[in-house]
Amino acid sequence: MTEWEELIQKCTKCKKCELHNSRKNVVVGRGNVNAPVMLIGEGPGEQEDIQGIPFIGAAGRLLDVLLNSLMLGEKDYYITNIVKCRPPSNRIPTDEEAYACMPYLRDQFTLVKPKIIVCLGATAVKYIIDRKAKITAIRGNWQEQKGIFVMPTFHPAALLRDPSKKPLMFSDMKSVREKLESMK
Ligand code: URA
Ligand code: SF4
């Protein structure tokens, strides 16, 4: 079995937190497992839970449009979430759930070896960058963690609720595109 197959199997069987009770599918990740960019969201929504694939509902489609407009496709990124099982009614994951699930995200990071991480929204910012950071204050500002560039930006679902955030997220992702180019 490859390391990826092992990881997927571990996640599929996982019962380390309460979220396993209500999930239909464990949602591990999608995209290029050797991509230079890793995008991290919050947790699977309804469609993701049904299909077992992250970011395929309305927020995911909006994210795809935004990324495609910057010529970023699935070959450029791997996308996953802080928790791999859907929180009931899409509530925010608890600390207990996020920390229980963190080893899988670490394994994904170790296998993908991204140069850039994009935190999509407050939950990813909280667990990847800083528990106390405010998304509105920190977004768009590059962070560096052990030689990895980390870009905090909005969650695409926030753009669905408030379209005035679209140009800001576009600008953040344009910085990601430019950083990627500068590394080639
Ligand atoms: N929102 C997320 O944070 N992740 C998904 O996979 C879908 C919606
Ligand atoms: Fe396991 Fe993570 Fe699912 Fe909780 S959310 S059951 S830790 S895979």
PDB file of C-alpha atoms and ligand atoms in Angstrom:
ATOM      1  CA  MET A   1       0.000   0.000   0.000  1.00  0.00           C
ATOM      2  CA  THR A   2       1.285   3.514  -0.766  1.00  0.00           C
ATOM      3  CA  GLU A   3       1.515   6.134   1.977  1.00  0.00           C
ATOM      4  CA  TRP A   4      -1.472   7.903   0.465  1.00  0.00           C
ATOM      5  CA  GLU A   5      -3.547   4.741   0.428  1.00  0.00           C
ATOM      6  CA  GLU A   6      -2.621   4.153   4.062  1.00  0.00           C
ATOM      7  CA  LEU A   7      -3.611   7.680   5.035  1.00  0.00           C
ATOM      8  CA  ILE A   8      -6.943   7.462   3.197  1.00  0.00           C
ATOM      9  CA  GLN A   9      -7.657   4.153   4.880  1.00  0.00           C
ATOM     10  CA  LYS A  10      -6.840   5.577   8.327  1.00  0.00           C
ATOM     11  CA  CYS A  11      -9.173   8.535   7.740  1.00  0.00           C
ATOM     12  CA  THR A  12     -11.944   6.358   6.362  1.00  0.00           C
ATOM     13  CA  LYS A  13     -11.952   4.217   9.506  1.00  0.00           C
ATOM     14  CA  CYS A  14     -11.385   7.080  11.949  1.00  0.00           C
ATOM     15  CA  LYS A  15     -13.614   7.484  14.986  1.00  0.00           C
ATOM     16  CA  LYS A  16     -11.338   9.820  16.954  1.00  0.00           C
ATOM     17  CA  CYS A  17     -13.978  12.504  17.354  1.00  0.00           C
ATOM     18  CA  GLU A  18     -17.733  12.804  17.536  1.00  0.00           C
ATOM     19  CA  LEU A  19     -18.062  13.870  13.904  1.00  0.00           C
ATOM     20  CA  HIS A  20     -17.743  10.254  12.805  1.00  0.00           C
ATOM     21  CA  ASN A  21     -21.266   9.611  14.123  1.00  0.00           C
ATOM     22  CA  SER A  22     -23.073  11.785  11.599  1.00  0.00           C
ATOM     23  CA  ARG A  23     -20.805  11.646   8.529  1.00  0.00           C
ATOM     24  CA  LYS A  24     -21.797   9.913   5.292  1.00  0.00           C
ATOM     25  CA  ASN A  25     -18.252  10.008   3.928  1.00  0.00           C
ATOM     26  CA  VAL A  26     -14.832  11.037   5.162  1.00  0.00           C
ATOM     27  CA  VAL A  27     -13.559  13.823   2.904  1.00  0.00           C
ATOM     28  CA  VAL A  28      -9.783  13.587   2.655  1.00  0.00           C
ATOM     29  CA  GLY A  29      -8.708  15.850  -0.203  1.00  0.00           C
ATOM     30  CA  ARG A  30      -8.559  16.393  -3.951  1.00  0.00           C
ATOM     31  CA  GLY A  31      -6.146  17.802  -6.501  1.00  0.00           C
ATOM     32  CA  ASN A  32      -2.506  17.119  -7.284  1.00  0.00           C
ATOM     33  CA  VAL A  33      -0.719  15.297  -4.453  1.00  0.00           C
ATOM     34  CA  ASN A  34       2.564  16.821  -5.672  1.00  0.00           C
ATOM     35  CA  ALA A  35       1.228  20.353  -6.044  1.00  0.00           C
ATOM     36  CA  PRO A  36       3.195  23.432  -4.945  1.00  0.00           C
ATOM     37  CA  VAL A  37       0.122  24.940  -3.251  1.00  0.00           C
ATOM     38  CA  MET A  38      -2.022  23.422  -0.486  1.00  0.00           C
ATOM     39  CA  LEU A  39      -5.412  25.038   0.172  1.00  0.00           C
ATOM     40  CA  ILE A  40      -7.014  24.421   3.568  1.00  0.00           C
ATOM     41  CA  GLY A  41     -10.699  25.039   4.331  1.00  0.00           C
ATOM     42  CA  GLU A  42     -12.799  24.351   7.405  1.00  0.00           C
ATOM     43  CA  GLY A  43     -14.745  21.141   7.023  1.00  0.00           C
ATOM     44  CA  PRO A  44     -16.918  19.321   4.500  1.00  0.00           C
ATOM     45  CA  GLY A  45     -20.388  20.714   3.766  1.00  0.00           C
ATOM     46  CA  GLU A  46     -23.473  18.796   2.709  1.00  0.00           C
ATOM     47  CA  GLN A  47     -22.440  18.047  -0.882  1.00  0.00           C
ATOM     48  CA  GLU A  48     -18.897  17.180   0.166  1.00  0.00           C
ATOM     49  CA  ASP A  49     -20.232  14.765   2.798  1.00  0.00           C
ATOM     50  CA  ILE A  50     -22.497  13.095   0.224  1.00  0.00           C
ATOM     51  CA  GLN A  51     -19.821  12.783  -2.466  1.00  0.00           C
ATOM     52  CA  GLY A  52     -16.680  12.414  -0.357  1.00  0.00           C
ATOM     53  CA  ILE A  53     -14.882  15.209  -2.249  1.00  0.00           C
ATOM     54  CA  PRO A  54     -13.931  18.617  -0.791  1.00  0.00           C
ATOM     55  CA  PHE A  55     -15.149  21.940  -2.195  1.00  0.00           C
ATOM     56  CA  ILE A  56     -17.630  20.666  -4.756  1.00  0.00           C
ATOM     57  CA  GLY A  57     -20.703  22.612  -3.515  1.00  0.00           C
ATOM     58  CA  ALA A  58     -21.510  26.275  -4.198  1.00  0.00           C
ATOM     59  CA  ALA A  59     -18.456  27.636  -2.333  1.00  0.00           C
ATOM     60  CA  GLY A  60     -16.177  25.194  -4.154  1.00  0.00           C
ATOM     61  CA  ARG A  61     -17.556  26.196  -7.547  1.00  0.00           C
ATOM     62  CA  LEU A  62     -16.968  29.867  -6.775  1.00  0.00           C
ATOM     63  CA  LEU A  63     -13.410  29.046  -5.652  1.00  0.00           C
ATOM     64  CA  ASP A  64     -12.814  27.137  -8.906  1.00  0.00           C
ATOM     65  CA  VAL A  65     -13.986  30.112 -10.977  1.00  0.00           C
ATOM     66  CA  LEU A  66     -11.690  32.421  -9.026  1.00  0.00           C
ATOM     67  CA  LEU A  67      -8.685  30.088  -9.332  1.00  0.00           C
ATOM     68  CA  ASN A  68      -9.320  29.415 -13.018  1.00  0.00           C
ATOM     69  CA  SER A  69      -9.446  33.134 -13.734  1.00  0.00           C
ATOM     70  CA  LEU A  70      -5.886  33.281 -12.364  1.00  0.00           C
ATOM     71  CA  MET A  71      -4.857  30.263 -14.449  1.00  0.00           C
ATOM     72  CA  LEU A  72      -4.627  28.104 -11.338  1.00  0.00           C
ATOM     73  CA  GLY A  73      -5.949  24.601 -11.975  1.00  0.00           C
ATOM     74  CA  GLU A  74      -6.010  21.264 -10.163  1.00  0.00           C
ATOM     75  CA  LYS A  75      -2.437  20.540 -11.234  1.00  0.00           C
ATOM     76  CA  ASP A  76      -1.315  23.533  -9.154  1.00  0.00           C
ATOM     77  CA  TYR A  77      -3.053  22.689  -5.886  1.00  0.00           C
ATOM     78  CA  TYR A  78      -4.148  20.084  -3.396  1.00  0.00           C
ATOM     79  CA  ILE A  79      -7.211  21.048  -1.341  1.00  0.00           C
ATOM     80  CA  THR A  80      -8.367  19.754   2.010  1.00  0.00           C
ATOM     81  CA  ASN A  81      -9.974  20.843   5.282  1.00  0.00           C
ATOM     82  CA  ILE A  82      -9.163  21.186   8.985  1.00  0.00           C
ATOM     83  CA  VAL A  83     -11.673  18.406   9.783  1.00  0.00           C
ATOM     84  CA  LYS A  84     -12.334  15.537   7.413  1.00  0.00           C
ATOM     85  CA  CYS A  85     -15.922  14.823   8.531  1.00  0.00           C
ATOM     86  CA  ARG A  86     -18.875  17.179   8.179  1.00  0.00           C
ATOM     87  CA  PRO A  87     -19.892  19.057  11.331  1.00  0.00           C
ATOM     88  CA  PRO A  88     -23.703  18.765  11.727  1.00  0.00           C
ATOM     89  CA  SER A  89     -25.537  21.740  10.121  1.00  0.00           C
ATOM     90  CA  ASN A  90     -22.117  23.024   8.995  1.00  0.00           C
ATOM     91  CA  ARG A  91     -21.315  24.370  12.452  1.00  0.00           C
ATOM     92  CA  ILE A  92     -17.750  25.437  13.180  1.00  0.00           C
ATOM     93  CA  PRO A  93     -15.600  22.491  14.330  1.00  0.00           C
ATOM     94  CA  THR A  94     -14.748  22.461  18.042  1.00  0.00           C
ATOM     95  CA  ASP A  95     -11.153  22.587  19.298  1.00  0.00           C
ATOM     96  CA  GLU A  96     -11.455  18.963  20.287  1.00  0.00           C
ATOM     97  CA  GLU A  97     -12.468  17.957  16.749  1.00  0.00           C
ATOM     98  CA  ALA A  98      -9.860  20.137  15.062  1.00  0.00           C
ATOM     99  CA  TYR A  99      -7.039  18.801  17.246  1.00  0.00           C
ATOM    100  CA  ALA A 100      -8.208  15.198  16.881  1.00  0.00           C
ATOM    101  CA  CYS A 101      -8.059  15.567  13.104  1.00  0.00           C
ATOM    102  CA  MET A 102      -4.784  17.534  12.910  1.00  0.00           C
ATOM    103  CA  PRO A 103      -2.448  14.502  12.507  1.00  0.00           C
ATOM    104  CA  TYR A 104      -4.099  13.729   9.144  1.00  0.00           C
ATOM    105  CA  LEU A 105      -3.490  17.278   7.939  1.00  0.00           C
ATOM    106  CA  ARG A 106       0.135  16.973   9.077  1.00  0.00           C
ATOM    107  CA  ASP A 107       0.484  13.738   7.120  1.00  0.00           C
ATOM    108  CA  GLN A 108      -1.016  15.390   4.050  1.00  0.00           C
ATOM    109  CA  PHE A 109       1.429  18.274   4.417  1.00  0.00           C
ATOM    110  CA  THR A 110       4.355  15.831   4.725  1.00  0.00           C
ATOM    111  CA  LEU A 111       3.294  13.931   1.600  1.00  0.00           C
ATOM    112  CA  VAL A 112       2.411  16.920  -0.605  1.00  0.00           C
ATOM    113  CA  LYS A 113       5.398  19.067   0.516  1.00  0.00           C
ATOM    114  CA  PRO A 114       3.792  22.338  -0.627  1.00  0.00           C
ATOM    115  CA  LYS A 115       5.791  25.557  -0.935  1.00  0.00           C
ATOM    116  CA  ILE A 116       2.710  27.649  -0.256  1.00  0.00           C
ATOM    117  CA  ILE A 117      -0.266  27.128   2.055  1.00  0.00           C
ATOM    118  CA  VAL A 118      -3.496  29.078   1.615  1.00  0.00           C
ATOM    119  CA  CYS A 119      -5.756  29.304   4.683  1.00  0.00           C
ATOM    120  CA  LEU A 120      -9.345  29.673   3.493  1.00  0.00           C
ATOM    121  CA  GLY A 121     -11.221  31.485   6.246  1.00  0.00           C
ATOM    122  CA  ALA A 122     -11.158  31.934   9.990  1.00  0.00           C
ATOM    123  CA  THR A 123     -11.015  28.279  11.038  1.00  0.00           C
ATOM    124  CA  ALA A 124      -7.941  27.494   8.938  1.00  0.00           C
ATOM    125  CA  VAL A 125      -6.311  30.735  10.117  1.00  0.00           C
ATOM    126  CA  LYS A 126      -7.038  29.811  13.745  1.00  0.00           C
ATOM    127  CA  TYR A 127      -5.419  26.384  13.606  1.00  0.00           C
ATOM    128  CA  ILE A 128      -2.646  27.017  11.073  1.00  0.00           C
ATOM    129  CA  ILE A 129      -1.513  30.568  11.869  1.00  0.00           C
ATOM    130  CA  ASP A 130      -2.742  32.022  15.153  1.00  0.00           C
ATOM    131  CA  ARG A 131      -5.687  31.309  17.435  1.00  0.00           C
ATOM    132  CA  LYS A 132      -6.184  35.021  18.049  1.00  0.00           C
ATOM    133  CA  ALA A 133      -5.716  36.405  14.521  1.00  0.00           C
ATOM    134  CA  LYS A 134      -8.650  38.257  12.974  1.00  0.00           C
ATOM    135  CA  ILE A 135      -9.238  37.214   9.386  1.00  0.00           C
ATOM    136  CA  THR A 136     -10.178  40.743   8.296  1.00  0.00           C
ATOM    137  CA  ALA A 137      -6.896  42.104   9.708  1.00  0.00           C
ATOM    138  CA  ILE A 138      -4.535  39.340   8.643  1.00  0.00           C
ATOM    139  CA  ARG A 139      -5.852  38.429   5.175  1.00  0.00           C
ATOM    140  CA  GLY A 140      -3.660  39.239   2.222  1.00  0.00           C
ATOM    141  CA  ASN A 141      -0.521  39.379   4.375  1.00  0.00           C
ATOM    142  CA  TRP A 142       2.100  36.690   3.773  1.00  0.00           C
ATOM    143  CA  GLN A 143       3.119  34.738   6.865  1.00  0.00           C
ATOM    144  CA  GLU A 144       6.210  32.553   6.957  1.00  0.00           C
ATOM    145  CA  GLN A 145       6.365  29.322   8.924  1.00  0.00           C
ATOM    146  CA  LYS A 146       9.529  27.217   8.741  1.00  0.00           C
ATOM    147  CA  GLY A 147      10.286  28.300   5.199  1.00  0.00           C
ATOM    148  CA  ILE A 148       6.718  27.788   3.971  1.00  0.00           C
ATOM    149  CA  PHE A 149       4.782  30.812   2.736  1.00  0.00           C
ATOM    150  CA  VAL A 150       1.291  30.996   4.214  1.00  0.00           C
ATOM    151  CA  MET A 151      -1.441  33.220   2.753  1.00  0.00           C
ATOM    152  CA  PRO A 152      -4.544  33.844   4.874  1.00  0.00           C
ATOM    153  CA  THR A 153      -7.622  34.761   2.881  1.00  0.00           C
ATOM    154  CA  PHE A 154     -11.408  34.572   3.047  1.00  0.00           C
ATOM    155  CA  HIS A 155     -13.399  31.391   2.815  1.00  0.00           C
ATOM    156  CA  PRO A 156     -15.240  31.311  -0.528  1.00  0.00           C
ATOM    157  CA  ALA A 157     -18.527  30.834   1.391  1.00  0.00           C
ATOM    158  CA  ALA A 158     -17.958  34.312   2.877  1.00  0.00           C
ATOM    159  CA  LEU A 159     -17.915  35.689  -0.695  1.00  0.00           C
ATOM    160  CA  LEU A 160     -21.285  34.086  -1.376  1.00  0.00           C
ATOM    161  CA  ARG A 161     -22.697  35.941   1.639  1.00  0.00           C
ATOM    162  CA  ASP A 162     -20.881  39.197   0.907  1.00  0.00           C
ATOM    163  CA  PRO A 163     -19.804  39.685  -2.744  1.00  0.00           C
ATOM    164  CA  SER A 164     -17.887  42.873  -1.827  1.00  0.00           C
ATOM    165  CA  LYS A 165     -15.139  40.527  -0.516  1.00  0.00           C
ATOM    166  CA  LYS A 166     -14.566  39.100  -4.018  1.00  0.00           C
ATOM    167  CA  PRO A 167     -11.935  41.613  -5.223  1.00  0.00           C
ATOM    168  CA  LEU A 168     -10.024  41.196  -1.942  1.00  0.00           C
ATOM    169  CA  MET A 169      -9.861  37.430  -2.241  1.00  0.00           C
ATOM    170  CA  PHE A 170      -8.968  37.760  -5.923  1.00  0.00           C
ATOM    171  CA  SER A 171      -6.097  40.033  -4.958  1.00  0.00           C
ATOM    172  CA  ASP A 172      -4.908  37.566  -2.268  1.00  0.00           C
ATOM    173  CA  MET A 173      -4.946  34.680  -4.730  1.00  0.00           C
ATOM    174  CA  LYS A 174      -3.185  36.840  -7.318  1.00  0.00           C
ATOM    175  CA  SER A 175      -0.365  37.244  -4.773  1.00  0.00           C
ATOM    176  CA  VAL A 176      -0.272  33.458  -4.498  1.00  0.00           C
ATOM    177  CA  ARG A 177      -0.046  33.130  -8.292  1.00  0.00           C
ATOM    178  CA  GLU A 178       2.791  35.702  -8.355  1.00  0.00           C
ATOM    179  CA  LYS A 179       4.661  34.025  -5.489  1.00  0.00           C
ATOM    180  CA  LEU A 180       4.406  30.724  -7.337  1.00  0.00           C
ATOM    181  CA  GLU A 181       5.788  32.308 -10.509  1.00  0.00           C
ATOM    182  CA  SER A 182       8.684  33.870  -8.598  1.00  0.00           C
ATOM    183  CA  MET A 183       9.656  30.432  -7.281  1.00  0.00           C
ATOM    184  CA  LYS A 184       9.961  28.831 -10.735  1.00  0.00           C
TER     185      LYS A 184
HETATM  186  N1  URA B   1     -16.400  24.493   2.991  1.00  0.00           N
HETATM  187  C1  URA B   1     -15.244  24.004   3.466  1.00  0.00           C
HETATM  188  O1  URA B   1     -14.609  24.571   4.346  1.00  0.00           O
HETATM  189  N2  URA B   1     -14.796  22.867   2.952  1.00  0.00           N
HETATM  190  C2  URA B   1     -15.429  22.191   1.978  1.00  0.00           C
HETATM  191  O2  URA B   1     -14.921  21.150   1.580  1.00  0.00           O
HETATM  192  C3  URA B   1     -16.630  22.729   1.492  1.00  0.00           C
HETATM  193  C4  URA B   1     -17.102  23.882   2.012  1.00  0.00           C
HETATM  194 FE1  SF4 B   2     -11.541  11.311  12.612  1.00  0.00          FE
HETATM  195 FE2  SF4 B   2     -11.162  13.775  11.704  1.00  0.00          FE
HETATM  196 FE3  SF4 B   2     -13.440  12.494  11.155  1.00  0.00          FE
HETATM  197 FE4  SF4 B   2     -12.961  13.339  13.630  1.00  0.00          FE
HETATM  198  S1  SF4 B   2     -13.219  14.652  11.802  1.00  0.00           S
HETATM  199  S2  SF4 B   2     -13.733  11.323  13.042  1.00  0.00           S
HETATM  200  S3  SF4 B   2     -10.729  13.059  13.784  1.00  0.00           S
HETATM  201  S4  SF4 B   2     -11.378  11.915  10.452  1.00  0.00           S
END
